[in-house]
Short mmCIF file of C-alpha atoms in Angstrom, two decimals:
data_model
loop_
_atom_site.label_atom_id
_atom_site.label_comp_id
_atom_site.label_asym_id
_atom_site.label_seq_id
_atom_site.Cartn_x
_atom_site.Cartn_y
_atom_site.Cartn_z
CA MET I 1388 -41.76 23.48 306.42
CA SER I 1389 -43.30 24.75 309.62
CA PHE I 1390 -45.71 22.11 310.90
CA ARG I 1391 -47.31 24.70 313.14
CA LYS I 1392 -48.45 26.68 310.10
CA THR I 1393 -50.08 23.70 308.42
CA ASN I 1394 -52.59 21.05 309.34
CA LEU I 1395 -50.87 18.08 307.79
CA ALA I 1396 -50.56 14.46 308.79
CA TYR I 1397 -46.97 13.38 308.31
CA THR I 1398 -44.90 10.25 308.52
CA LEU I 1399 -41.12 10.19 308.69
CA LEU I 1400 -39.25 7.40 306.97
CA LEU I 1401 -35.55 6.64 307.44
CA SER I 1402 -33.02 5.17 305.02
CA ALA I 1403 -29.24 4.92 305.26
CA SER I 1404 -28.78 8.29 303.59
CA ALA I 1405 -32.04 10.23 303.57
CA ILE I 1406 -35.08 11.30 305.55
CA LEU I 1407 -38.34 11.21 303.66
CA LEU I 1408 -41.44 13.15 304.55
CA SER I 1409 -44.83 11.66 303.62
CA ILE I 1410 -47.52 14.34 303.66
CA THR I 1411 -51.29 14.04 303.19
CA PHE I 1412 -53.12 17.09 301.85
CA ALA I 1413 -55.57 17.83 299.07
CA SER I 1414 -53.34 19.76 296.69
CA ALA I 1415 -50.67 17.07 296.84
CA LEU I 1416 -53.03 14.59 295.22
CA ASN I 1417 -52.55 16.45 291.94
CA ASP I 1418 -48.80 15.80 291.95
CA GLU I 1419 -47.57 13.26 289.45
CA PRO I 1420 -45.85 10.27 291.10
CA PRO I 1421 -42.14 9.99 290.29
CA ALA I 1422 -41.29 7.66 287.43
CA LYS I 1423 -39.26 4.56 288.16
CA THR I 1424 -35.62 4.71 287.22
CA GLU I 1425 -34.33 1.48 285.70
CA GLY I 1426 -30.94 0.19 286.77
CA THR I 1427 -28.09 -0.37 284.30
CA ALA I 1428 -25.04 -2.58 284.30
CA ASN I 1429 -22.76 0.44 284.69
CA PRO I 1430 -24.93 3.25 286.08
CA LYS I 1431 -23.69 6.79 285.72
CA PRO I 1432 -24.09 9.28 288.57
CA LEU I 1433 -27.52 10.88 288.37
CA PRO I 1434 -28.23 14.61 288.63
CA ALA I 1435 -29.62 15.53 292.04
CA LEU I 1436 -33.24 15.75 290.88
CA GLU I 1437 -33.07 12.44 289.03
CA GLU I 1438 -31.42 10.77 292.00
CA GLU I 1439 -34.20 12.05 294.26
CA LYS I 1440 -36.79 10.57 291.90
CA ALA I 1441 -34.92 7.27 291.92
CA ILE I 1442 -35.00 7.16 295.72
CA LEU I 1443 -38.70 7.96 295.88
CA ALA I 1444 -39.61 5.48 293.16
CA ASN I 1445 -38.74 2.63 295.51
CA ILE I 1446 -41.33 3.70 298.09
CA LYS I 1447 -44.99 2.80 297.78
CA ALA I 1448 -47.12 5.27 299.72
CA PRO I 1449 -50.72 4.62 300.81
CA ASP I 1450 -53.50 6.15 298.73
CA GLY I 1451 -53.73 9.87 299.39
CA MET I 1452 -50.11 10.15 300.48
CA VAL I 1453 -47.22 11.76 298.66
CA THR I 1454 -43.64 11.02 299.66
CA LYS I 1455 -41.06 13.78 299.39
CA LEU I 1456 -37.37 13.97 300.23
CA PHE I 1457 -36.76 16.21 303.22
CA ALA I 1458 -33.05 15.66 303.90
CA ARG I 1459 -30.20 13.57 302.54
CA GLU I 1460 -26.43 13.29 302.81
CA PRO I 1461 -24.48 15.22 303.93
CA ASP I 1462 -27.23 16.72 306.11
CA VAL I 1463 -28.08 13.29 307.52
CA GLN I 1464 -25.80 10.26 307.74
CA ASP I 1465 -26.53 6.74 309.05
CA PRO I 1466 -29.66 7.66 311.03
CA THR I 1467 -31.06 5.30 313.63
CA ALA I 1468 -33.77 7.36 315.37
CA ILE I 1469 -35.44 10.77 315.14
CA THR I 1470 -37.42 13.20 317.26
CA PHE I 1471 -38.93 16.70 316.91
CA ASP I 1472 -38.55 19.40 319.56
CA ASP I 1473 -41.17 22.08 320.29
CA GLN I 1474 -39.55 24.36 317.69
CA ASN I 1475 -40.10 21.77 314.92
CA ARG I 1476 -36.39 21.01 314.69
CA LEU I 1477 -35.54 17.44 313.83
CA TYR I 1478 -32.91 15.66 315.95
CA ILE I 1479 -31.28 12.55 314.51
CA ALA I 1480 -29.31 9.87 316.33
CA GLU I 1481 -26.54 8.70 313.99
CA THR I 1482 -24.18 5.75 314.20
CA HIS I 1483 -20.69 6.21 312.78
CA ARG I 1484 -19.03 3.42 314.76
CA PHE I 1485 -20.80 0.40 313.27
CA GLU I 1486 -18.06 -2.09 312.28
CA ARG I 1487 -15.59 0.70 313.11
CA GLY I 1488 -15.59 0.35 316.89
CA ILE I 1489 -18.93 -1.36 317.47
CA GLU I 1490 -18.33 -5.07 316.95
CA ASP I 1491 -20.37 -8.26 316.59
CA ASN I 1492 -19.83 -11.77 317.92
CA ARG I 1493 -20.33 -13.19 314.43
CA ARG I 1494 -17.17 -11.48 313.21
CA ASN I 1495 -14.86 -12.04 316.17
CA PRO I 1496 -13.21 -14.89 318.11
CA TRP I 1497 -14.23 -13.84 321.60
CA VAL I 1498 -17.65 -15.53 321.93
CA ALA I 1499 -16.63 -17.80 324.83
CA ASP I 1500 -15.26 -14.79 326.71
CA ASP I 1501 -18.29 -12.66 325.82
CA TYR I 1502 -20.67 -15.15 327.43
CA LYS I 1503 -18.79 -14.81 330.72
CA LEU I 1504 -19.04 -11.01 330.98
CA THR I 1505 -20.96 -9.55 333.90
CA SER I 1506 -20.23 -5.81 333.60
CA THR I 1507 -19.25 -3.11 331.11
CA ALA I 1508 -15.86 -2.87 332.82
CA GLU I 1509 -15.25 -6.53 331.99
CA ARG I 1510 -16.26 -5.88 328.36
CA LEU I 1511 -13.62 -3.16 328.13
CA GLU I 1512 -10.97 -5.56 329.41
CA MET I 1513 -12.04 -8.12 326.82
CA LEU I 1514 -11.68 -5.55 324.02
CA LYS I 1515 -8.17 -4.77 325.24
CA LYS I 1516 -7.34 -8.48 325.26
CA TYR I 1517 -8.29 -8.88 321.60
CA ALA I 1518 -7.25 -5.42 320.39
CA GLU I 1519 -4.20 -6.70 318.50
CA LYS I 1520 -6.44 -8.30 315.88
CA PHE I 1521 -7.63 -4.88 314.72
CA PRO I 1522 -5.63 -3.01 312.05
CA ASP I 1523 -4.50 0.17 313.82
CA LYS I 1524 -0.86 0.75 314.83
CA LYS I 1525 -2.15 1.55 318.32
CA PRO I 1526 -4.83 -1.16 318.55
CA MET I 1527 -7.23 0.47 321.02
CA GLU I 1528 -7.46 3.52 318.73
CA TYR I 1529 -9.62 1.37 316.46
CA PHE I 1530 -12.29 1.57 319.18
CA THR I 1531 -12.08 5.37 319.59
CA LYS I 1532 -11.52 6.76 316.08
CA TYR I 1533 -15.20 7.41 315.26
CA SER I 1534 -17.99 8.92 317.34
CA GLU I 1535 -21.71 8.38 317.61
CA MET I 1536 -23.56 11.68 317.42
CA ILE I 1537 -26.78 13.64 317.36
CA ARG I 1538 -27.46 15.94 314.43
CA VAL I 1539 -30.17 18.61 314.29
CA ILE I 1540 -31.70 19.76 311.00
CA GLU I 1541 -34.23 22.45 310.07
CA ASP I 1542 -36.24 23.90 307.21
CA ARG I 1543 -35.78 27.60 307.86
CA ASP I 1544 -37.33 28.95 304.65
CA ASP I 1545 -40.47 26.79 304.76
CA ASP I 1546 -39.96 25.18 301.35
CA GLY I 1547 -40.34 21.61 302.65
CA LYS I 1548 -36.63 20.74 302.50
CA CYS I 1549 -33.84 20.80 305.05
CA ASP I 1550 -31.65 23.88 304.62
CA HIS I 1551 -29.69 23.90 307.89
CA ALA I 1552 -27.86 21.11 309.68
CA THR I 1553 -25.43 21.05 312.58
CA ILE I 1554 -23.97 18.56 315.05
CA TYR I 1555 -25.86 18.87 318.32
CA ALA I 1556 -23.61 16.50 320.29
CA ASP I 1557 -20.70 14.15 319.62
CA GLY I 1558 -17.71 12.78 321.49
CA PHE I 1559 -19.41 9.44 322.09
CA ASN I 1560 -16.33 7.47 321.10
CA ASN I 1561 -15.38 5.58 324.22
CA PRO I 1562 -14.54 1.93 323.36
CA LEU I 1563 -17.77 0.93 325.10
CA ASP I 1564 -19.99 3.47 323.29
CA GLY I 1565 -22.76 2.59 320.86
CA THR I 1566 -24.88 1.94 319.06
CA ALA I 1567 -26.63 5.33 319.29
CA ALA I 1568 -30.17 4.05 318.80
CA GLY I 1569 -32.62 6.26 320.68
CA VAL I 1570 -33.34 9.98 320.92
CA MET I 1571 -36.25 11.99 322.32
CA ALA I 1572 -36.88 15.71 322.78
CA LEU I 1573 -38.80 16.57 325.95
CA ASP I 1574 -38.97 19.64 328.21
CA GLY I 1575 -36.37 21.47 326.10
CA LYS I 1576 -33.84 18.68 326.61
CA ILE I 1577 -32.71 15.65 324.63
CA TYR I 1578 -32.69 12.08 325.94
CA PHE I 1579 -30.11 9.94 324.16
CA ALA I 1580 -29.79 6.16 324.31
CA CYS I 1581 -26.20 5.16 323.57
CA ILE I 1582 -24.83 2.07 325.32
CA PRO I 1583 -23.57 2.02 328.04
CA HIS I 1584 -25.42 5.24 329.01
CA VAL I 1585 -28.78 6.91 328.99
CA TRP I 1586 -27.83 10.57 328.52
CA LEU I 1587 -29.70 13.81 329.21
CA LEU I 1588 -28.41 16.66 327.02
CA GLU I 1589 -29.28 20.35 326.97
CA ASP I 1590 -28.46 23.43 324.87
CA THR I 1591 -28.56 26.29 327.37
CA ASN I 1592 -27.43 29.16 325.10
CA GLY I 1593 -29.46 28.53 321.94
CA ASP I 1594 -26.61 27.69 319.55
CA LEU I 1595 -28.02 24.21 318.77
CA LYS I 1596 -25.08 22.51 320.46
CA ALA I 1597 -25.43 20.64 323.72
CA ASP I 1598 -23.37 22.35 326.40
CA LYS I 1599 -24.69 20.22 329.28
CA ARG I 1600 -24.72 16.44 329.41
CA GLU I 1601 -25.55 14.13 332.26
CA SER I 1602 -25.41 10.35 332.38
CA LEU I 1603 -28.69 9.30 333.99
CA GLN I 1604 -27.51 5.67 334.16
CA GLU I 1605 -24.43 3.69 333.10
CA GLY I 1606 -24.14 -0.06 332.80
CA TYR I 1607 -26.17 -1.05 329.77
CA GLY I 1608 -24.58 -3.43 327.28
CA ILE I 1609 -22.58 -5.95 329.32
CA SER I 1610 -21.82 -8.05 326.25
CA VAL I 1611 -20.89 -7.39 322.64
CA SER I 1612 -23.60 -9.81 321.49
CA LEU I 1613 -25.00 -9.06 318.01
CA SER I 1614 -25.22 -5.82 316.04
CA GLY I 1615 -28.40 -3.91 316.74
CA HIS I 1616 -29.25 -5.50 320.09
CA ASP I 1617 -29.04 -2.09 321.62
CA LEU I 1618 -30.61 0.48 323.90
CA ASN I 1619 -33.71 1.80 322.10
CA GLY I 1620 -36.56 4.18 322.76
CA PHE I 1621 -37.88 6.46 324.02
CA ALA I 1622 -41.62 6.93 324.60
CA LEU I 1623 -43.57 8.91 327.16
CA GLY I 1624 -45.96 6.45 328.78
CA PRO I 1625 -49.52 6.96 330.03
CA ASP I 1626 -48.01 7.17 333.52
CA ASN I 1627 -46.01 10.24 332.41
CA ARG I 1628 -42.78 8.26 332.78
CA ILE I 1629 -40.15 7.60 330.12
CA TRP I 1630 -40.09 4.06 328.72
CA PHE I 1631 -37.33 2.42 326.69
CA THR I 1632 -35.94 -1.01 325.78
CA ILE I 1633 -32.66 -2.91 325.46
CA GLY I 1634 -31.73 -6.03 323.51
CA ASP I 1635 -30.01 -9.06 325.01
CA ARG I 1636 -26.68 -7.31 325.57
CA GLY I 1637 -27.77 -7.20 329.21
CA TYR I 1638 -27.29 -4.62 331.96
CA ASN I 1639 -25.61 -4.21 335.33
CA LEU I 1640 -26.24 -0.87 337.02
CA LYS I 1641 -27.29 0.92 340.16
CA THR I 1642 -30.25 3.27 340.19
CA LYS I 1643 -30.12 6.73 341.74
CA GLU I 1644 -31.77 5.20 344.79
CA GLY I 1645 -29.04 2.54 345.05
CA LYS I 1646 -31.06 -0.40 343.74
CA HIS I 1647 -29.05 -2.98 341.78
CA LEU I 1648 -30.50 -3.99 338.39
CA TYR I 1649 -28.74 -6.90 336.69
CA SER I 1650 -29.38 -9.36 333.89
CA GLN I 1651 -26.49 -10.90 332.02
CA TYR I 1652 -27.87 -11.96 328.64
CA GLU I 1653 -31.45 -10.75 328.45
CA GLY I 1654 -33.41 -7.93 326.87
CA ALA I 1655 -35.84 -5.81 328.87
CA VAL I 1656 -38.28 -2.91 329.04
CA PHE I 1657 -37.52 -0.07 331.48
CA ARG I 1658 -39.29 3.02 332.72
CA MET I 1659 -38.02 6.01 334.72
CA GLU I 1660 -38.92 9.52 335.84
CA ARG I 1661 -37.78 12.42 333.67
CA ASP I 1662 -34.74 13.02 335.86
CA GLY I 1663 -33.67 9.37 335.61
CA SER I 1664 -34.88 8.45 339.09
CA ASN I 1665 -37.12 5.51 339.99
CA LEU I 1666 -35.69 3.39 337.19
CA GLU I 1667 -37.31 -0.04 337.12
CA VAL I 1668 -37.50 -3.12 334.92
CA VAL I 1669 -41.05 -3.59 333.63
CA HIS I 1670 -40.59 -6.73 331.53
CA THR I 1671 -37.77 -9.20 330.79
CA GLY I 1672 -37.13 -12.30 328.70
CA LEU I 1673 -36.80 -10.42 325.40
CA ARG I 1674 -34.24 -11.01 322.67
CA ASN I 1675 -34.06 -7.75 320.74
CA PRO I 1676 -36.98 -5.37 321.33
CA LYS I 1677 -37.00 -2.35 319.02
CA GLU I 1678 -38.51 0.72 320.66
CA ILE I 1679 -41.91 0.87 322.36
CA ALA I 1680 -45.33 2.42 321.74
CA PHE I 1681 -48.67 2.64 323.53
CA ASP I 1682 -52.24 2.22 322.34
CA ARG I 1683 -55.15 4.34 323.61
CA PHE I 1684 -55.77 1.87 326.44
CA GLY I 1685 -52.23 2.26 327.79
CA ASN I 1686 -50.96 -1.12 326.57
CA ALA I 1687 -47.28 -1.18 325.64
CA PHE I 1688 -46.11 -2.75 322.37
CA SER I 1689 -42.65 -3.52 321.03
CA VAL I 1690 -41.24 -5.56 318.15
CA ASP I 1691 -38.99 -8.36 319.43
CA ASN I 1692 -36.65 -9.19 316.58
CA GLU I 1693 -35.84 -12.89 316.11
CA ALA I 1694 -32.59 -14.53 314.93
CA ASP I 1695 -31.09 -14.24 311.44
CA MET I 1696 -32.26 -17.75 310.56
CA GLN I 1697 -35.27 -16.93 308.37
CA ASP I 1698 -37.59 -17.08 311.35
CA MET I 1699 -40.25 -14.47 311.94
CA ALA I 1700 -40.02 -11.40 314.15
CA ARG I 1701 -42.69 -11.32 316.85
#
């Protein structure tokens, strides 16, 4: 569907295997809502249409909204963040390394060592120290077998469903890489948050594959910490700068101007110019902020996720 040709309000919803498009418009109000599909003790595989109805039946849309399936596997896999470019193409940050290269302190014996880390280089040495516990014949290959990636999908025939998908960028399989948790299209380029880097990617020949990539900063994610405490974002702020967040995996890096930014076990909010310059820490003392947004007065908001102990997020 071309959003330029329509005047629709839309909301994008992510699941582990699908992207759903919620659209508000008058004619859609006549559509019948999908019937609920009851589970069985031994469910049989559903035909594609029935499976789509089953997915949608679990989503309660506000009055006046209709939820439709835009893309699903294999056109989208393990999405973490999305963005549209100025051609209405949808870019998706995907994680393929979770528990297959991206680890978690709750599953590993290195917590005492992890607390001592002060740089990403030290984290790499710690992974090498414990590599023998992982199942590969060449232990460090466990940390490089899978890659984070960016996928781009389109609806080229304007029927409201994805009909073209390709990998925009991959090769993010360094032992230190991941989780890929932030992506933003701006000025014909793609900003990509994937610990330990903030990347700037560009497709210069129009084949929907990034042929230029630049690390704007490196040094995010000192520690392994907990799954999901990652580099998130992005948002263009009222100051026309790019804002983003990181969880309490910490950071140790030098800005383009040579300034040293360091915090060992703390989450933070950052902002920078579009070329990655003038990077600064705006706020600290966070545990696991998830993205950032602004209200009409220019106030910044983020969700700071609490611990897995039945306490509330804030």
